[in-house]
Structures are given as C-alpha cells and as structure tokens.
Short mmCIF file of C-alpha atoms and ligand atoms in Angstrom, two decimals:
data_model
loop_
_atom_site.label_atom_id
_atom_site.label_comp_id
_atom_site.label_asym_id
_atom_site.label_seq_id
_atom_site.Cartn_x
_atom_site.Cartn_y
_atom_site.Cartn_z
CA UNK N 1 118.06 91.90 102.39
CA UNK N 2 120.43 94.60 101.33
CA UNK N 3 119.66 98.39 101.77
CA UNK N 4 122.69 100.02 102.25
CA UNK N 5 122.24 103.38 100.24
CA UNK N 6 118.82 103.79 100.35
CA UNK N 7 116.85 105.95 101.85
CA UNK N 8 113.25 104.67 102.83
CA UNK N 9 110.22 107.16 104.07
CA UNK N 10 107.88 104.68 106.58
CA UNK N 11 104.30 106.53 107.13
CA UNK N 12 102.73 105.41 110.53
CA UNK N 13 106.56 104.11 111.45
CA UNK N 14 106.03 104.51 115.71
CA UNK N 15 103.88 101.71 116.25
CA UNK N 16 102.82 98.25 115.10
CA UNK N 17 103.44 97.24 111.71
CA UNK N 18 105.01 100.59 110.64
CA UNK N 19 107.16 100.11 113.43
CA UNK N 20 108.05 96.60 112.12
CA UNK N 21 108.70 97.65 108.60
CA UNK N 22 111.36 100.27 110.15
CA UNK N 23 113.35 98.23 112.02
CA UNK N 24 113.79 95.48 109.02
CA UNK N 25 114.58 97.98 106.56
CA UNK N 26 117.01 99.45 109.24
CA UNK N 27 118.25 96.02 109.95
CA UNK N 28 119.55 96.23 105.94
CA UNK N 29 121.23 98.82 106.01
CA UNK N 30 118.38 101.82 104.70
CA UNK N 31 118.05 105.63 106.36
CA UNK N 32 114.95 105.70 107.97
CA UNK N 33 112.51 108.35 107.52
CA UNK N 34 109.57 108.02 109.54
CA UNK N 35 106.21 109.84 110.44
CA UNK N 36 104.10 109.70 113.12
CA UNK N 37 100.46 111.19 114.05
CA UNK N 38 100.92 112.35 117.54
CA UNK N 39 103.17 109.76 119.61
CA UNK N 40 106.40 111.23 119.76
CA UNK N 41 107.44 109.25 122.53
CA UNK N 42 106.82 106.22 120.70
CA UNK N 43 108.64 107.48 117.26
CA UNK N 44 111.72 108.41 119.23
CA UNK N 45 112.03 104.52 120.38
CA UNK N 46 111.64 103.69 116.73
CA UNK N 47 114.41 106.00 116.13
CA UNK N 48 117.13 104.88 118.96
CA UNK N 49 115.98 101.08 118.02
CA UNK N 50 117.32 101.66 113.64
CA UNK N 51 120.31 103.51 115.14
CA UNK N 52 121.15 100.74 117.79
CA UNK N 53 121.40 98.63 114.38
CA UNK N 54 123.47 101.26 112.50
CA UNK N 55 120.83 102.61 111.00
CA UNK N 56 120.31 106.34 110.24
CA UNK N 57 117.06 107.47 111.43
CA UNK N 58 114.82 110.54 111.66
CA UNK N 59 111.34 110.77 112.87
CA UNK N 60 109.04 113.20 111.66
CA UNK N 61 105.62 114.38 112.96
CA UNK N 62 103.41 114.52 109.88
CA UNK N 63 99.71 113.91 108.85
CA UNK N 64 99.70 112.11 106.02
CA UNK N 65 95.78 112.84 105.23
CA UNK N 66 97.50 116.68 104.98
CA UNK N 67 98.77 117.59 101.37
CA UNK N 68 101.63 119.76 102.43
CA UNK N 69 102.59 118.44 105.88
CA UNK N 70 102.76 115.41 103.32
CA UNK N 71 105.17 117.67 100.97
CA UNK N 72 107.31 118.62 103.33
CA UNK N 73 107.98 115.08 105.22
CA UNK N 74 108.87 114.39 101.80
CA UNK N 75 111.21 117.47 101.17
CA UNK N 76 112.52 116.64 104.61
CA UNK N 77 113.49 112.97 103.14
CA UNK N 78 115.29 114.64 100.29
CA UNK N 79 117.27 116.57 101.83
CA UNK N 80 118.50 114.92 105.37
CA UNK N 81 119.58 111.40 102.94
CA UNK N 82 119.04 113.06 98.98
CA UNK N 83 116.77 110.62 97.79
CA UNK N 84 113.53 108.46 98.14
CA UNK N 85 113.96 105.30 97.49
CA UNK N 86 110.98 103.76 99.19
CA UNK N 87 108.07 104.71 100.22
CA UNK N 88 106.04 102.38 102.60
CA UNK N 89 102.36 103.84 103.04
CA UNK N 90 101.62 102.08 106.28
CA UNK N 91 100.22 104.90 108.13
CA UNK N 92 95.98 103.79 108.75
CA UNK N 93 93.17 104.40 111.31
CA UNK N 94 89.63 102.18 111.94
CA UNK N 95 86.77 104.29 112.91
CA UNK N 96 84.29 100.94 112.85
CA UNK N 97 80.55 100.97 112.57
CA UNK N 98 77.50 100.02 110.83
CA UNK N 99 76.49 101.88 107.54
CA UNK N 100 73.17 102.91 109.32
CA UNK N 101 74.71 104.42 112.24
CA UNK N 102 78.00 105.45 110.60
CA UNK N 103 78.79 109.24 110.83
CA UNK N 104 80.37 111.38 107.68
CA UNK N 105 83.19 112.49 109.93
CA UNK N 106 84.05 108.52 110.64
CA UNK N 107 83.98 107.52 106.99
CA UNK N 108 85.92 110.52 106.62
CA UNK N 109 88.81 109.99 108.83
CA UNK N 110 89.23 106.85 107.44
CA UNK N 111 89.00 107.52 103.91
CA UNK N 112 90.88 110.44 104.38
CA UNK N 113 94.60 108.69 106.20
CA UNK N 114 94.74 105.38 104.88
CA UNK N 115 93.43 106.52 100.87
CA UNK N 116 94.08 110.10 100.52
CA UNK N 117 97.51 110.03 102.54
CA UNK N 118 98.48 107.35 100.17
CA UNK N 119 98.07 108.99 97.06
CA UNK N 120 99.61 112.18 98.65
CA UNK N 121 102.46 110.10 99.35
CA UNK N 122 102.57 108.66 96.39
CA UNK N 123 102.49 112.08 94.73
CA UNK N 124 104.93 113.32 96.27
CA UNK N 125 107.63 111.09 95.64
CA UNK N 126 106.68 110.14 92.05
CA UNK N 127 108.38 112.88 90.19
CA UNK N 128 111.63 112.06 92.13
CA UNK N 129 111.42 108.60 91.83
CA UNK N 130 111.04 108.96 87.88
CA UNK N 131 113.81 110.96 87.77
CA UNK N 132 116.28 108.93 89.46
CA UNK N 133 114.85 105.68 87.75
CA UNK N 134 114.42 103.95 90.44
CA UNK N 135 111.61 103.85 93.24
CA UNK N 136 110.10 100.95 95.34
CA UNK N 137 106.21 102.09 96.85
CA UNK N 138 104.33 99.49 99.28
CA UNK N 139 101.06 100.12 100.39
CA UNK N 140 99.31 98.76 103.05
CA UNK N 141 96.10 97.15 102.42
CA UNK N 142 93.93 94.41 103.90
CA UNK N 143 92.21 91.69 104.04
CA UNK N 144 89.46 93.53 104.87
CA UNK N 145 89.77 95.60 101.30
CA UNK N 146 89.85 92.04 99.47
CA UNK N 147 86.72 90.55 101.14
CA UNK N 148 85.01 93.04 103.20
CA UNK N 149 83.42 92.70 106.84
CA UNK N 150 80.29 94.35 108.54
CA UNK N 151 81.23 97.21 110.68
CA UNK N 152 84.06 98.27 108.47
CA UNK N 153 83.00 99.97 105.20
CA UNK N 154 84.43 102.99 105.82
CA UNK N 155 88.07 100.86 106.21
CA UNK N 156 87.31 98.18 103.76
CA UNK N 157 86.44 101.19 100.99
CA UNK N 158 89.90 102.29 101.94
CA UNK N 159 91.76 99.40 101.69
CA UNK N 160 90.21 98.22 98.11
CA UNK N 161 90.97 101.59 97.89
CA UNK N 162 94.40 101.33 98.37
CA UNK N 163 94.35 97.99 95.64
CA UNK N 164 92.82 100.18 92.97
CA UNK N 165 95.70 103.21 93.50
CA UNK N 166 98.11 100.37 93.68
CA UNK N 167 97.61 98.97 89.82
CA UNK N 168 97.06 101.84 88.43
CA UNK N 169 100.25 103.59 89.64
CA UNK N 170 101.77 100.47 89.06
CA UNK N 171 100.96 101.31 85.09
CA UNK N 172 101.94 104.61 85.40
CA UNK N 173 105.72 104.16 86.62
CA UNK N 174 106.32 100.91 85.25
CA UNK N 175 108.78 101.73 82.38
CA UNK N 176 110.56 104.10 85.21
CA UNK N 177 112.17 101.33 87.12
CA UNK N 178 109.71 101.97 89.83
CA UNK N 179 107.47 99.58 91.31
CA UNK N 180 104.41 99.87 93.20
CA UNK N 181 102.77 97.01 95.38
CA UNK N 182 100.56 96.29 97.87
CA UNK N 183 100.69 93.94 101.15
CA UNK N 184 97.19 92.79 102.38
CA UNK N 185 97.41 91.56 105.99
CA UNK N 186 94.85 89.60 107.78
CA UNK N 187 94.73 89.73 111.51
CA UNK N 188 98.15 90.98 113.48
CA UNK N 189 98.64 91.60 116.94
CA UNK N 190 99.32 95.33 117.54
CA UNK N 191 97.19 98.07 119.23
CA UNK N 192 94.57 98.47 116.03
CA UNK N 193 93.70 94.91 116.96
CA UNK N 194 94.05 95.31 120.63
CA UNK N 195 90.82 96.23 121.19
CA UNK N 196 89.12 93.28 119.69
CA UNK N 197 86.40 91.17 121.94
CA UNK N 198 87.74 88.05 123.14
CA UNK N 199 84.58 87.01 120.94
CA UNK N 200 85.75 88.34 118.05
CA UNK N 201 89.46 87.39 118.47
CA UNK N 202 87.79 83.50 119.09
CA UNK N 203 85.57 84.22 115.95
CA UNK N 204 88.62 85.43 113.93
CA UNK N 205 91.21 82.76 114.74
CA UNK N 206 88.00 79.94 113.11
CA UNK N 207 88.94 81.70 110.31
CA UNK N 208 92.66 81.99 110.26
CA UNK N 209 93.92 78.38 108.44
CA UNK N 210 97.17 78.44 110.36
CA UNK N 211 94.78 79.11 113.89
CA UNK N 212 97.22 82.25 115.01
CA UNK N 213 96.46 85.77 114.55
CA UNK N 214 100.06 87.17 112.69
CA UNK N 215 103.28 89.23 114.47
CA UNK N 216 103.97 92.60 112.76
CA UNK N 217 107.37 91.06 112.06
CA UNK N 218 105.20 88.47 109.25
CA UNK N 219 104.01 91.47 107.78
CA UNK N 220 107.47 93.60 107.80
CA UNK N 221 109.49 90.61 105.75
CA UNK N 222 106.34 90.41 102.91
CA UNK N 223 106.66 95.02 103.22
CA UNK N 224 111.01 94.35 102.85
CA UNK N 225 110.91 91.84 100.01
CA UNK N 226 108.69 93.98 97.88
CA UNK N 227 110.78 97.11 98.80
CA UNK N 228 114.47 95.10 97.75
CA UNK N 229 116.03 95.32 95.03
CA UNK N 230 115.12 91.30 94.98
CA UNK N 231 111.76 92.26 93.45
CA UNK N 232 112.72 94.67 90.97
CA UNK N 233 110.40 92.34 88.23
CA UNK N 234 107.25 92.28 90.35
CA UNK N 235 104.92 95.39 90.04
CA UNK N 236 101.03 95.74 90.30
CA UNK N 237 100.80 92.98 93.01
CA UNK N 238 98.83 92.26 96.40
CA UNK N 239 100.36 89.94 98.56
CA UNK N 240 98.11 88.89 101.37
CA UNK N 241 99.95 87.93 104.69
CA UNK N 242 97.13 86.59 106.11
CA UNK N 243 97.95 82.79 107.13
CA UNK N 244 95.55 81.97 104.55
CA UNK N 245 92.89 83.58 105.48
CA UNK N 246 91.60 85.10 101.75
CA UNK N 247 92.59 82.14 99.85
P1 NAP Q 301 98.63 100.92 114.72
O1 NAP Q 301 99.36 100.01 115.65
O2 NAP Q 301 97.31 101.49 115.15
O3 NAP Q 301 99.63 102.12 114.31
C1 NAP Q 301 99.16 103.12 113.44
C2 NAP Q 301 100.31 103.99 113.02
O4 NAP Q 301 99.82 104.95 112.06
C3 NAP Q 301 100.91 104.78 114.16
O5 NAP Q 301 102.29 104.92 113.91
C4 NAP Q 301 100.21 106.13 114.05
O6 NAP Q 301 100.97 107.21 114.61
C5 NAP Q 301 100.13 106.26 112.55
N1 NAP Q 301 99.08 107.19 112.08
C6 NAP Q 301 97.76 107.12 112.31
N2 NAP Q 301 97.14 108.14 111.71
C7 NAP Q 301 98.08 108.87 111.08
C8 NAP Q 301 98.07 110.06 110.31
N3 NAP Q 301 96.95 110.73 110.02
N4 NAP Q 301 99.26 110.53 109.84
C9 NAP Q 301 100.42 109.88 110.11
N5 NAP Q 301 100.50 108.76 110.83
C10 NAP Q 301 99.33 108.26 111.32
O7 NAP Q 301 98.32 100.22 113.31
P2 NAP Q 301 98.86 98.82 112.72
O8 NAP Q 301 97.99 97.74 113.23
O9 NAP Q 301 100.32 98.74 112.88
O10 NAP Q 301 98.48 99.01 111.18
C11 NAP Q 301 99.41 99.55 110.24
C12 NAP Q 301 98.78 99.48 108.85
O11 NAP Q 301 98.46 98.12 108.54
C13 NAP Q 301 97.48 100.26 108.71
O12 NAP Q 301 97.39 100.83 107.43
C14 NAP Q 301 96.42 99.18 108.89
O13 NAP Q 301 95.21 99.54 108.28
C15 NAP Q 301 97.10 98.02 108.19
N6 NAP Q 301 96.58 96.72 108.63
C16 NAP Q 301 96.65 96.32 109.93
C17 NAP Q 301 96.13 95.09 110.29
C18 NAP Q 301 96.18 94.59 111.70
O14 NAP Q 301 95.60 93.52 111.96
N7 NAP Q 301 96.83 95.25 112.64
C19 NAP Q 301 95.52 94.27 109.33
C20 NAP Q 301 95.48 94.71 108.01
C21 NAP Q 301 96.00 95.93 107.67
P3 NAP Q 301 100.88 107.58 116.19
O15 NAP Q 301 101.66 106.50 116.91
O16 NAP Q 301 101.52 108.91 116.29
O17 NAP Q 301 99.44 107.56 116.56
#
C-alpha cells in the first residue's frame, strides 16, 4: 500500500502491535509520528527501523489518557510533517481481575488509556482532519470488547468501548472524507500476552480455529488497509483479526 505524503500519528508505536502498525505504514512510504508511555529505548528502535526503510520518523513521549500531553503530540504532528492523515489509536494497558476483587484505580487505568486516550485522540485531530477533507482513524479494539472474558471487565468495557466511539464518530465525519474504523484482534504474541499461563495459552489456542495465537504483523496489514486510501468507501467497521476466533 501507498503512503507517500501522508503523515500518520501511531499511539503505543514502541512495542508490539503499535510497533507493527509503524513499520508497515513506514514500509509505504508515510511520516511516522509515534508515542510512547515510558520506553524510550524501545521508541528510538521504532524510529531507526521506519528510517532504515526511508521513512521519516519521530517519536514522542506522550500519555495518551492526558488531554493536553494528547494536544500537543498532536500539534507536534502538525507541525514536524503539516498534516494528520491517520491516526492509529493503538496505545492500551490490561490491569486484569475479578469484579469482586477489582480496585477503582485498576478499572481506572484501563478505562482511562485505551477509552479516554482514544477519544482525546480522536479529538484532537478531528477538526484538522475535517478541514483538509480527508482523515483515516483506526482504533484498536478486541476480541475481548466483542465477547467478553472473566478477569477482564475493566479491558473488555474498554474495548466495546472503543466499538461504540468507533460508529458514532464514524457518523459524525462521514460526509468529511474521513473514516473511522476499528480492528478487533484476538490473541497475538507480544509482551501484553507474554505473561499468559501456559494454561491459559493451551486453553486459548482450543479456541483459536486456525490453532495459532496471531503475529503483530496479521494485525498491522488489517490496521494499513483500513488506513489506505484503498478503503476510502468503508467507514463504521470492526474487523476482527482473530483467526476466527469471534465468528
Ligand atoms: P504492548 O506490547 O503491551 O504495547 C503497549 C504499547 O502501548 C507500548 O508502546 C506502550 O508504551 C504504549 N502505552 C501504554 N500505555 C500508554 C499510555 N498511557 N500512553 C501512551 N502509550 C502507552 O501491547 P500490544 O499487545 O501491542 O497491544 C496494542 C493494542 O492492541 C492495545 O490497545 C491492546 O489492547 C490491543 N490488543 C492486543 C491484543 C494482544 O493479544 N496483544 C489483542 C487484542 C487487542 P511503552 O513501550 O512506553 O510502555
């Protein structure tokens, strides 16, 4: 896919699926803008890895569950590469338990980056976006939002979360030339799954219908082909890269 001119702003970009999503969008030919929590280290590979493919690429520490740190990543965006184009909202955090012995703070957290830091994302980049009629927002969701699990309701309120935001922003900016989607991965291999059991990885796989948890790479291709122009007459949508687990 073809991103030459376009700027894209990657939440949660040094790691994992984020990480992914920066290095295909790179790969095409978009400016990178990404944000980390903490791991500078890490978002400094991501960096040197879009400009070893002739990317352009700037990492920026931001959290997104902050309204202006939020603001100013965007502002930042704007003017290193004068637009957004895209804006992937990848950045997310589990902080698992059961409701009886969940804390406030842990639904919090949780509710707090992966919702909240969406819609300040979104916020942020709307009024641009409308402006320059054109705008391509993916969210990161779940399979978790779609059908739930126990020890997660802090994450799975998120991530239906996420679906709810998704639609109705999708109304809001459809007549903009902007589109707004949302990918809903099942079980991928990166550190937020690292820490499974090897019971529950065993449990999980049952469940999988192609029998392999995913690569952050399966994920990345669904995030790019909702970000291309290629998709320009799909808005509103959840596309679960999952291998088949919510069917
Ligand atoms: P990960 O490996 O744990 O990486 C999380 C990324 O988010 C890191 O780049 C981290 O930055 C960043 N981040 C965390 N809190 C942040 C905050 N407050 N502000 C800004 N950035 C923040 O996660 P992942 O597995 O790649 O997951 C990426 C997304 O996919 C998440 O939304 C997750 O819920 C969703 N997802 C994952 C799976 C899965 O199986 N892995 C399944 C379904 C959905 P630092 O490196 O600085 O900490």
């Amino acid at each position: 896919m073809n991103f030459t001119g376009k700027t894209a702003v990657v939440t949660g970009g040094s790691r994992g699926i984020g990480k992914a999503v920066c290095l295909e969008l790179a790969r095409g030919g978009a400016n990178v803008v990404l944000c980390y929590a903490g791991n500078a280290a890490s978002a400094a590979e991501t960096v040197a890895e879009c400009e070893a493919l002739g990317a352009k690429a700037l990492a920026v520490q931001c959290n997104v569950a902050n309204a202006e740190e939020v603001k100013a990543l965007m502002d930042t965006a704007i003017s290193t590469f004068g637009a957004v184009h895209i804006l992937v909202n990848n950045a997310g955090i589990t902080r698992d338990g059961l409701l009886m012995t969940m804390k406030d703070a842990d639904f919090d957290a949780v509710v707090d980056t992966n919702l909240k830091g969406a819609f300040y994302c979104m916020r942020a980049v709307a009024r641009p976006m409308m402006r320059q009629r054109y705008g391509r927002i993916v969210n990161l969701s779940s399979v978790v939002g779609l059908r739930g699990n126990a020890g997660q309701i802090n994450y799975a309120a998120s991530k239906a979360g996420v679906i709810g935001m998704t639609k109705s922003m999708a109304k809001e900016l459809a007549t903009r030339g902007v589109t707004v989607n949302a990918v809903a991965p099942g079980f991928i291999e990166t550190d937020m799954t690292a820490a499974m059991t090897d019971a529950a990885k065993t449990a999980t796989l049952a469940s999988i219908p192609m029998g392999r948890l995913g690569a952050a790479e399966d994920v990345a291709r669904a995030v790019a082909f909702l970000a291309s122009d290629e998709a320009a007459y799909v808005t509103g949508q959840v596309l679960a890269v999952d291998g088949g687990m919510a069917m």
